[in-house]
Coordinates of C-alpha atoms in Angstrom, one line a residue:
M1 CA -2.3 11.8 26.3
K2 CA -4.2 14.2 24.2
D3 CA -4.3 13.1 20.6
N4 CA -3.0 16.0 18.6
I5 CA -2.0 14.1 15.4
H6 CA -5.6 13.7 14.4
A7 CA -6.9 17.1 15.5
E8 CA -6.2 18.8 12.2
K9 CA -7.0 16.6 9.2
I10 CA -7.9 16.5 5.5
L11 CA -10.9 14.5 4.2
I12 CA -10.5 13.0 0.7
L13 CA -13.7 12.1 -1.1
D14 CA -13.1 9.3 -3.6
F15 CA -14.7 9.5 -7.0
G16 CA -12.9 6.5 -8.5
S17 CA -9.6 8.0 -9.5
Q18 CA -6.6 5.6 -9.9
Y19 CA -4.7 8.3 -8.1
T20 CA -6.8 8.8 -5.0
Q21 CA -4.4 6.7 -2.7
L22 CA -1.6 8.9 -4.1
I23 CA -3.4 12.0 -3.0
A24 CA -3.4 10.7 0.5
R25 CA 0.2 9.7 0.4
R26 CA 1.2 13.2 -0.7
I27 CA -0.8 14.8 2.2
R28 CA 0.7 12.4 4.6
E29 CA 4.2 13.2 3.3
N30 CA 3.5 16.8 4.3
K31 CA 3.0 15.6 7.9
V32 CA -0.8 16.1 7.9
Y33 CA -3.3 13.3 8.7
C34 CA -5.9 12.5 6.1
E35 CA -8.5 9.8 5.3
I36 CA -10.2 8.6 2.1
H37 CA -13.9 8.1 2.2
P38 CA -16.5 7.3 -0.6
F39 CA -17.8 10.3 -2.5
N40 CA -21.4 9.7 -1.1
L41 CA -20.3 10.2 2.5
S42 CA -23.3 11.8 4.2
L43 CA -23.2 15.5 5.4
A44 CA -23.6 14.4 9.0
A45 CA -20.6 12.0 8.7
I46 CA -18.5 14.8 7.0
R47 CA -19.5 17.2 10.0
A48 CA -18.6 14.5 12.5
F49 CA -15.2 14.0 10.9
Q50 CA -14.5 17.8 11.4
P51 CA -12.1 18.2 8.5
R52 CA -9.9 21.3 8.2
G53 CA -10.0 20.8 4.5
I54 CA -11.8 18.6 1.9
I55 CA -10.2 17.3 -1.4
L56 CA -12.5 16.0 -4.2
S57 CA -10.5 13.3 -6.2
G58 CA -10.5 12.8 -9.9
G59 CA -12.5 10.0 -11.5
P60 CA -13.4 8.4 -14.9
S61 CA -17.0 9.7 -15.0
S62 CA -18.6 12.8 -16.6
V63 CA -20.6 15.0 -14.3
Y64 CA -23.4 15.2 -16.8
D65 CA -23.7 11.4 -17.2
K66 CA -26.7 9.6 -15.8
G67 CA -25.7 8.0 -12.5
A68 CA -22.4 10.1 -12.2
P69 CA -21.1 10.1 -8.7
L70 CA -22.1 13.2 -6.9
S71 CA -21.3 14.4 -3.4
T72 CA -23.6 16.5 -1.3
P73 CA -23.4 20.2 -2.5
E74 CA -23.7 21.3 1.1
I75 CA -19.9 20.7 1.4
Y76 CA -19.3 24.0 -0.3
N77 CA -21.3 25.8 2.4
L78 CA -19.5 24.5 5.4
G79 CA -16.8 27.2 5.5
V80 CA -14.2 24.5 5.1
P81 CA -11.7 24.9 2.2
V82 CA -12.4 22.5 -0.7
L83 CA -10.0 21.6 -3.4
G84 CA -11.4 19.8 -6.5
I85 CA -9.0 17.8 -8.6
C86 CA -9.8 17.0 -12.3
Y87 CA -13.3 15.4 -12.0
G88 CA -13.5 17.1 -8.6
M89 CA -13.0 20.5 -10.1
Q90 CA -15.6 19.8 -12.8
L91 CA -18.1 18.6 -10.0
M92 CA -17.6 21.8 -8.0
A93 CA -18.3 23.9 -11.1
H94 CA -21.3 21.8 -12.1
Q95 CA -22.8 21.8 -8.6
S96 CA -22.1 25.6 -8.2
G97 CA -24.1 26.5 -11.3
G98 CA -21.4 26.4 -14.0
K99 CA -21.4 24.3 -17.2
V100 CA -19.2 21.3 -18.0
A101 CA -19.1 19.8 -21.4
H102 CA -17.2 17.4 -23.6
A103 CA -13.8 19.0 -24.7
A104 CA -13.2 19.4 -28.3
K105 CA -9.6 18.8 -27.6
R106 CA -8.9 16.2 -24.9
E107 CA -5.7 16.4 -22.8
Y108 CA -3.9 13.3 -21.6
G109 CA -0.4 13.4 -20.3
H110 CA 2.0 16.4 -20.2
A111 CA 0.8 20.0 -20.6
D112 CA 2.3 23.4 -20.0
L113 CA 0.5 25.4 -17.4
F114 CA 0.4 29.2 -17.4
I115 CA -0.4 30.8 -14.0
D116 CA -2.7 33.8 -14.2
D117 CA -3.1 34.4 -10.4
A118 CA -0.2 33.6 -8.2
R119 CA -2.1 33.7 -4.9
D120 CA -3.5 31.0 -2.7
L121 CA -2.8 27.6 -4.5
F122 CA -0.1 29.1 -6.7
Y123 CA 1.5 31.3 -4.0
G124 CA 5.4 31.3 -4.6
L125 CA 5.2 30.3 -8.2
E126 CA 6.0 32.5 -11.2
P127 CA 3.0 33.7 -13.2
G128 CA 2.6 35.1 -16.7
L129 CA 2.9 34.0 -20.2
E130 CA 6.7 33.9 -20.1
K131 CA 6.8 31.0 -17.6
T132 CA 5.2 27.6 -18.0
H133 CA 5.0 24.8 -15.4
P134 CA 4.7 21.1 -16.5
V135 CA 1.6 19.4 -15.3
W136 CA -0.1 16.0 -15.9
M137 CA -3.6 16.1 -17.5
S138 CA -6.1 13.2 -17.9
H139 CA -9.5 14.6 -19.0
G140 CA -12.0 14.5 -21.8
D141 CA -14.3 17.2 -20.3
K142 CA -13.7 20.8 -19.4
V143 CA -15.5 23.7 -17.6
N144 CA -17.1 25.8 -20.4
R145 CA -18.8 28.3 -18.2
L146 CA -17.6 29.5 -14.7
P147 CA -20.2 29.5 -11.9
A148 CA -21.1 32.9 -10.4
G149 CA -18.4 34.1 -8.1
F150 CA -15.6 32.0 -9.6
A151 CA -12.6 33.1 -11.5
P152 CA -10.0 31.3 -13.6
V153 CA -6.5 31.4 -12.1
A154 CA -4.5 29.3 -14.7
H155 CA -4.7 27.9 -18.2
T156 CA -3.1 25.7 -20.8
A157 CA -3.1 25.8 -24.6
H158 CA -6.3 23.7 -24.7
S159 CA -7.9 24.5 -21.3
P160 CA -8.7 28.2 -20.8
I161 CA -9.8 27.2 -17.2
A162 CA -7.1 24.8 -16.0
A163 CA -7.6 26.1 -12.4
L164 CA -10.2 28.1 -10.7
R165 CA -11.1 29.7 -7.3
H166 CA -14.1 31.4 -5.7
R167 CA -13.5 35.1 -5.3
E168 CA -14.8 35.1 -1.6
R169 CA -15.1 31.5 -0.4
P170 CA -12.3 29.0 0.1
L171 CA -13.2 26.9 -2.9
F172 CA -10.5 25.8 -5.5
G173 CA -10.1 23.6 -8.4
V174 CA -7.4 22.3 -10.7
Q175 CA -7.9 20.4 -14.0
F176 CA -4.6 18.6 -13.7
H177 CA -3.2 16.1 -11.1
P178 CA -0.9 17.7 -8.5
E179 CA -0.5 14.4 -6.8
V180 CA 1.6 12.7 -9.6
V181 CA 5.3 13.2 -10.0
H182 CA 4.9 14.5 -13.5
T183 CA 3.4 17.7 -12.1
S184 CA 6.5 19.3 -10.9
I185 CA 4.7 22.0 -8.9
G186 CA 2.2 19.5 -7.5
N187 CA 3.6 19.2 -4.0
H188 CA 4.0 23.0 -3.8
I189 CA 0.3 23.3 -4.7
L190 CA -0.8 20.7 -2.1
K191 CA 1.4 22.3 0.5
N192 CA -0.2 25.7 -0.2
F193 CA -3.6 24.2 0.2
I194 CA -2.7 22.5 3.5
R195 CA -0.6 25.1 5.1
R196 CA -1.7 28.6 3.7
I197 CA -5.4 27.8 3.0
C198 CA -6.4 25.2 5.6
K199 CA -3.8 26.4 8.1
I200 CA -2.9 23.0 9.3
K201 CA 0.2 22.5 11.3
P202 CA 2.5 19.5 10.4
R203 CA 1.8 17.2 13.4
W204 CA 1.6 13.8 11.6
T205 CA 5.0 12.2 12.3
M206 CA 5.7 8.6 13.0
K207 CA 7.2 9.5 16.4
S208 CA 4.0 11.2 17.5
F209 CA 2.0 8.3 16.0
I210 CA 4.0 5.8 18.2
E211 CA 3.5 8.0 21.3
T212 CA -0.2 8.2 20.7
T213 CA -0.7 4.6 19.7
V214 CA 1.2 3.2 22.6
E215 CA -1.0 5.2 25.0
A216 CA -4.2 4.1 23.2
I217 CA -3.0 0.3 23.4
K218 CA -2.3 0.6 27.1
E219 CA -5.6 2.2 27.8
K220 CA -7.5 -0.4 25.7
V221 CA -5.8 -3.5 27.0
G222 CA -5.6 -2.5 30.6
P223 CA -4.7 -5.6 32.8
D224 CA -5.8 -8.1 30.1
R225 CA -3.6 -10.1 27.7
A226 CA -3.2 -10.0 23.9
I227 CA -1.8 -12.3 21.3
C228 CA -0.2 -11.4 17.9
G229 CA 0.3 -13.6 14.9
L230 CA 4.0 -13.3 13.9
S231 CA 5.3 -14.1 10.5
G232 CA 8.6 -12.3 10.5
G233 CA 7.3 -9.9 7.8
V234 CA 7.3 -6.1 8.1
D235 CA 3.8 -5.5 9.2
S236 CA 3.4 -8.2 11.9
S237 CA 6.9 -7.5 13.2
V238 CA 6.2 -3.8 13.7
V239 CA 2.8 -4.7 15.3
A240 CA 4.6 -7.1 17.7
V241 CA 7.3 -4.5 18.7
L242 CA 4.7 -1.7 19.1
M243 CA 2.4 -3.9 21.2
H244 CA 5.4 -5.1 23.3
K245 CA 6.4 -1.5 23.9
A246 CA 2.8 -0.8 25.1
I247 CA 2.0 -3.8 27.2
G248 CA 5.2 -5.7 27.7
Q249 CA 4.8 -9.3 29.1
Q250 CA 1.0 -9.1 28.6
L251 CA 1.7 -9.9 24.9
T252 CA 2.4 -13.3 23.6
C253 CA 3.3 -13.7 19.9
I254 CA 2.5 -16.9 18.1
F255 CA 4.8 -18.0 15.3
V256 CA 3.5 -20.7 13.1
N257 CA 6.1 -22.2 10.9
N258 CA 4.0 -23.6 8.1
G259 CA 7.1 -25.1 6.3
M260 CA 6.7 -22.7 3.5
L261 CA 9.2 -20.1 4.7
R262 CA 12.5 -19.1 3.1
R263 CA 15.8 -20.4 4.2
S264 CA 16.7 -19.6 7.8
E265 CA 13.6 -17.6 8.5
P266 CA 12.4 -19.5 11.5
E267 CA 15.9 -19.0 13.2
S268 CA 15.9 -15.3 12.4
V269 CA 12.4 -14.8 14.0
R270 CA 13.5 -16.6 17.2
N271 CA 16.7 -14.7 17.5
L272 CA 15.0 -11.3 16.9
F273 CA 11.9 -11.5 19.0
M274 CA 12.9 -14.0 21.7
R275 CA 16.5 -13.2 22.3
H276 CA 16.7 -9.5 21.3
Y277 CA 13.3 -8.1 22.2
K278 CA 12.6 -10.7 25.0
I279 CA 9.0 -11.0 23.7
K280 CA 7.0 -14.1 24.8
L281 CA 7.0 -16.3 21.7
A282 CA 4.9 -19.5 21.2
D283 CA 7.0 -21.1 18.5
V284 CA 5.0 -23.9 16.6
D285 CA 6.6 -26.1 13.9
A286 CA 3.7 -27.2 11.8
S287 CA 5.6 -27.9 8.7
G288 CA 4.7 -31.6 8.6
Y289 CA 1.0 -30.8 9.2
F290 CA 0.8 -28.4 6.2
L291 CA 2.8 -30.6 3.8
K292 CA 0.3 -33.5 4.6
Q293 CA -2.7 -31.1 4.0
L294 CA -1.2 -30.0 0.6
K295 CA -0.4 -33.5 -0.7
G296 CA -1.7 -33.7 -4.3
V297 CA -3.1 -30.2 -4.3
V298 CA -2.1 -28.2 -7.5
D299 CA -5.0 -25.5 -7.6
P300 CA -3.6 -22.1 -6.4
E301 CA -6.8 -21.2 -4.6
A302 CA -7.0 -24.5 -3.0
K303 CA -3.5 -24.0 -1.7
R304 CA -4.4 -20.6 -0.2
R305 CA -7.5 -21.9 1.4
I306 CA -5.8 -24.9 3.0
I307 CA -3.0 -22.8 4.4
G308 CA -5.3 -20.2 5.5
H309 CA -7.6 -22.6 7.3
G310 CA -4.8 -24.6 8.7
F311 CA -3.2 -21.5 10.1
I312 CA -6.4 -20.5 11.8
H313 CA -6.8 -24.1 13.2
I314 CA -3.2 -24.1 14.7
F315 CA -3.3 -20.5 15.8
E316 CA -6.7 -21.1 17.7
K317 CA -5.3 -24.3 19.3
E318 CA -2.1 -22.5 20.4
A319 CA -4.1 -19.5 21.7
R320 CA -6.4 -21.7 23.8
R321 CA -3.3 -23.4 25.3
I322 CA -2.0 -19.8 26.3
G323 CA -5.5 -19.1 27.8
K324 CA -7.3 -16.0 29.2
V325 CA -6.6 -13.9 26.1
K326 CA -9.0 -10.9 25.3
Y327 CA -7.3 -9.2 22.3
L328 CA -5.8 -10.2 19.0
A329 CA -3.4 -7.8 17.4
Q330 CA -2.9 -7.9 13.6
G331 CA -1.2 -5.8 10.9
T332 CA -4.2 -4.4 8.9
L333 CA -2.9 -1.5 6.8
Y334 CA -4.7 1.6 5.5
P335 CA -5.0 0.3 1.9
D336 CA -6.9 -2.7 3.3
V337 CA -9.3 -0.3 5.0
I338 CA -9.7 1.8 1.9
E339 CA -10.5 -1.3 -0.1
S340 CA -13.4 -2.3 2.1
V341 CA -15.1 1.2 1.8
S342 CA -13.8 2.1 -1.6
F343 CA -15.5 4.0 -4.4
K344 CA -17.2 0.9 -5.7
G345 CA -17.1 -1.2 -2.6
P346 CA -14.8 -4.3 -2.1
S347 CA -13.1 -5.3 -5.2
A348 CA -13.5 -8.6 -6.9
I349 CA -11.3 -11.3 -5.4
I350 CA -8.3 -11.8 -7.6
K351 CA -6.6 -14.1 -5.0
T352 CA -7.5 -15.2 -1.5
H353 CA -5.3 -13.4 1.0
H354 CA -3.8 -15.3 3.8
N355 CA -4.9 -13.7 7.2
V356 CA -6.4 -14.5 10.5
G357 CA -9.9 -13.3 9.5
G358 CA -11.9 -16.1 11.2
L359 CA -10.2 -15.9 14.5
P360 CA -11.9 -13.0 16.3
E361 CA -15.4 -14.6 15.7
I362 CA -14.2 -18.2 16.6
M363 CA -12.5 -17.2 19.8
K364 CA -14.5 -14.1 20.7
L365 CA -11.5 -12.0 20.6
E366 CA -11.4 -8.2 20.3
L367 CA -9.2 -6.9 17.4
I368 CA -6.4 -4.4 17.9
E369 CA -5.1 -3.1 14.5
P370 CA -2.5 -0.5 15.4
L371 CA -1.4 0.1 11.8
R372 CA -4.8 0.5 10.2
E373 CA -4.2 4.2 9.6
L374 CA -0.8 3.7 7.9
F375 CA 0.5 3.1 4.3
K376 CA 3.3 0.6 3.9
D377 CA 6.0 3.3 3.7
E378 CA 4.7 4.8 7.0
V379 CA 4.9 1.4 8.6
R380 CA 8.6 1.1 7.6
K381 CA 9.2 4.6 9.2
V382 CA 7.5 3.4 12.4
G383 CA 9.8 0.4 12.5
L384 CA 12.9 2.6 12.1
E385 CA 11.6 5.0 14.7
L386 CA 11.2 1.9 17.1
G387 CA 14.9 1.1 16.4
M388 CA 14.1 -2.2 14.5
P389 CA 16.9 -3.7 12.3
R390 CA 16.9 -2.2 8.7
D391 CA 16.9 -5.7 7.2
I392 CA 13.5 -6.4 8.8
V393 CA 12.0 -2.9 8.2
Y394 CA 13.0 -3.0 4.5
R395 CA 12.2 -6.6 3.9
Q396 CA 10.3 -7.2 0.6
P397 CA 6.8 -8.3 0.8
F398 CA 6.3 -12.0 1.2
P399 CA 3.0 -13.8 0.6
G400 CA 1.2 -15.4 3.6
P401 CA 1.1 -18.9 1.9
G402 CA 4.8 -18.5 1.4
L403 CA 6.7 -20.6 -1.1
A404 CA 3.6 -22.8 -1.7
I405 CA 2.3 -20.3 -4.2
R406 CA 5.8 -19.9 -5.8
I407 CA 5.8 -23.6 -6.6
L408 CA 3.5 -24.2 -9.5
G409 CA 1.9 -27.6 -9.1
E410 CA 2.1 -29.9 -6.1
V411 CA 4.1 -28.7 -3.0
T412 CA 6.6 -31.4 -1.7
A413 CA 9.5 -31.3 0.6
E414 CA 11.8 -31.9 -2.4
R415 CA 10.4 -29.1 -4.3
L416 CA 10.5 -26.8 -1.4
A417 CA 14.3 -27.6 -0.9
I418 CA 15.0 -26.7 -4.5
L419 CA 13.1 -23.4 -4.4
R420 CA 14.6 -22.3 -1.0
E421 CA 18.1 -22.7 -2.5
A422 CA 17.3 -20.8 -5.7
D423 CA 15.5 -18.1 -3.7
A424 CA 18.4 -17.5 -1.4
I425 CA 20.7 -17.0 -4.4
V426 CA 18.3 -14.4 -5.9
L427 CA 18.1 -12.5 -2.7
G428 CA 21.7 -12.7 -2.0
E429 CA 22.8 -11.4 -5.4
M430 CA 20.1 -8.6 -5.3
K431 CA 21.5 -7.4 -2.1
K432 CA 25.1 -7.8 -3.2
A433 CA 24.3 -5.7 -6.3
G434 CA 22.6 -3.0 -4.1
L435 CA 19.3 -3.5 -5.8
Y436 CA 17.3 -5.3 -3.1
R437 CA 15.8 -2.1 -1.6
K438 CA 15.4 -0.4 -5.0
V439 CA 12.9 -2.9 -6.3
W440 CA 9.5 -3.9 -4.9
Q441 CA 10.1 -7.7 -5.0
S442 CA 12.6 -10.2 -6.3
F443 CA 12.1 -13.9 -6.1
A444 CA 12.2 -17.3 -7.8
V445 CA 9.3 -19.4 -8.9
L446 CA 9.6 -23.2 -9.5
L447 CA 7.8 -24.3 -12.6
P448 CA 5.9 -27.5 -13.2
I449 CA 7.9 -28.5 -16.3
K450 CA 11.3 -30.0 -17.1
T451 CA 13.5 -29.1 -20.1
V452 CA 16.4 -30.7 -21.8
G453 CA 19.9 -29.5 -20.9
V454 CA 23.6 -30.4 -21.2
M455 CA 25.7 -30.5 -18.1
G456 CA 29.2 -32.2 -18.0
D457 CA 28.7 -33.5 -21.6
Q458 CA 25.6 -35.3 -20.4
R459 CA 22.0 -34.8 -21.3
T460 CA 19.8 -33.6 -18.5
Y461 CA 16.1 -33.3 -18.1
E462 CA 15.4 -31.1 -15.1
H463 CA 13.4 -28.3 -13.6
V464 CA 13.0 -24.6 -14.6
I465 CA 13.2 -21.6 -12.4
A466 CA 11.5 -18.3 -13.3
L467 CA 13.0 -15.2 -11.9
R468 CA 10.5 -12.4 -11.0
V469 CA 11.7 -8.9 -10.2
V470 CA 9.3 -6.0 -10.2
D471 CA 9.1 -2.3 -9.6
S472 CA 6.0 -0.8 -7.8
L473 CA 4.9 1.8 -5.2
D474 CA 2.0 -0.1 -3.7
A475 CA 1.6 -3.5 -5.5
M476 CA -1.6 -2.2 -7.2
T477 CA 0.4 -1.9 -10.4
A478 CA 3.9 -3.1 -11.2
D479 CA 6.4 -3.2 -14.0
W480 CA 9.1 -5.8 -14.5
S481 CA 12.5 -4.4 -13.4
K482 CA 15.2 -3.7 -16.0
I483 CA 18.1 -5.1 -13.9
P484 CA 21.6 -5.4 -15.5
Y485 CA 22.2 -8.3 -17.9
N486 CA 25.4 -9.2 -15.9
L487 CA 23.3 -9.6 -12.7
L488 CA 20.8 -11.8 -14.6
S489 CA 23.7 -13.8 -15.9
T490 CA 25.3 -14.2 -12.4
I491 CA 21.9 -15.3 -10.9
S492 CA 21.3 -17.8 -13.7
N493 CA 24.7 -19.3 -13.5
R494 CA 24.6 -19.7 -9.8
I495 CA 21.2 -21.3 -9.7
I496 CA 22.1 -23.8 -12.5
N497 CA 25.5 -24.6 -11.0
E498 CA 24.5 -24.7 -7.3
V499 CA 20.9 -25.9 -7.1
K500 CA 20.6 -29.6 -7.9
G501 CA 17.6 -30.3 -10.2
I502 CA 17.7 -27.0 -12.1
N503 CA 19.1 -26.7 -15.6
R504 CA 17.2 -23.6 -17.0
V505 CA 16.4 -20.1 -15.7
V506 CA 14.0 -17.7 -17.4
Y507 CA 13.1 -14.0 -16.7
D508 CA 9.4 -12.9 -16.3
I509 CA 8.9 -9.6 -18.3
S510 CA 5.2 -9.3 -17.6
S511 CA 3.6 -6.2 -16.0
K512 CA 0.7 -5.9 -13.6
P513 CA -1.9 -5.7 -15.0
P514 CA -2.5 -7.8 -17.0
S515 CA -0.3 -10.3 -15.0
T516 CA -0.1 -10.4 -11.2
I517 CA 3.2 -10.1 -9.3
E518 CA 2.9 -13.6 -7.8
W519 CA 2.5 -16.5 -10.2
E520 CA -0.3 -18.0 -8.2

């Protein structure tokens, strides 16, 4: 099958903006494929990518600073449309012979934009001094002098050049951020750039992605066999169904129950994949093994390492039992890929992530990562397109080490039983209230402390549950959810009344950063 979905694409060069991923998401929402690459991508690599358009992201630097990130100025001579956003616009002006300087009046947050030229980027929008458009600014520099051949096309009260264009070549820049929701005309501007200026047709759909990916998997695997680690989460579940659609019985999924799963999860995985999809499933109950390995361990990183290494050990053993396997399929997503080639390179490790990173080298397996081009919301759309149950597709993220990192202190069978019951109440009440899919995550954490309480006229000294509910788009940042007080009351009352060993529930009102979503 000819791959049409990648034929017309946008290249995004990343200069360190916190919004770079958001630019990509907005482009994808317009059904156009795009990729993020570092600002210093070579000219040869840019040409090889064959973009139909290039976007220069924002960034925290000043173009006149020593060591400021600079892309090759040859990008402006390729004949390919270029859109500079914030720092990207200043860079375009700077590299084209204009002057960028520190602004006397910085602009952060809301600003009113006046459109002076309603062509190209602003086609279809009302121009003139009688009409303003709300936009989101975040800059301390400004373009003081336009380069030769450029003209201003929009302004604000404090930015005489809030947008610019070259009079003859397809070069454009905006000082504000069209990718954020606060810029009401942002999507209109990006769509004009994609459709009118770059002339790209909307081919990037999840249906076309599935068709192209299934054909690619068939071609790659051929007559060989593949395995897939299945956790029951969204990513691994979508990978399993996609792989099964492509190669059928040549796929064997390995489900390792590490004993740290939520209530009834092992049963639901078996029911869905073995009975409904008829996928070959190696079902391994290793709960006793993991509990033994975690005995006496309280350090969060040690827990993650033990579970990660233990998973690899058991997975490798099971895969060898299956035998004659050439490929390993796993659910790497596009944010993971971006992180490995980001503006500043791989980020500092905040927490060790549970994955099967050591397996390909140990077992000499070739990786298949069918979702490595997708964001999380696109993965969910693929799941729906594949006809998967909505409760799987919209399942909240769940950490690889499972409940082990939601139990602060030592992990024991008794503490796991307490947390499972409390967690089931949290999820049940969130779903009952219609909020489960409206928040990013909602879960219970078992704390390593006991507090005094009174139950049935008797003094108690029992455990504490912390309730964590957060709103987020991509887990990079998060804020605590302002769920109704009556729901908090219901959850608290049920946990204290129904879960033996708990006499107090507290609500976590910390944001990320500085806190993380998980407690460990």
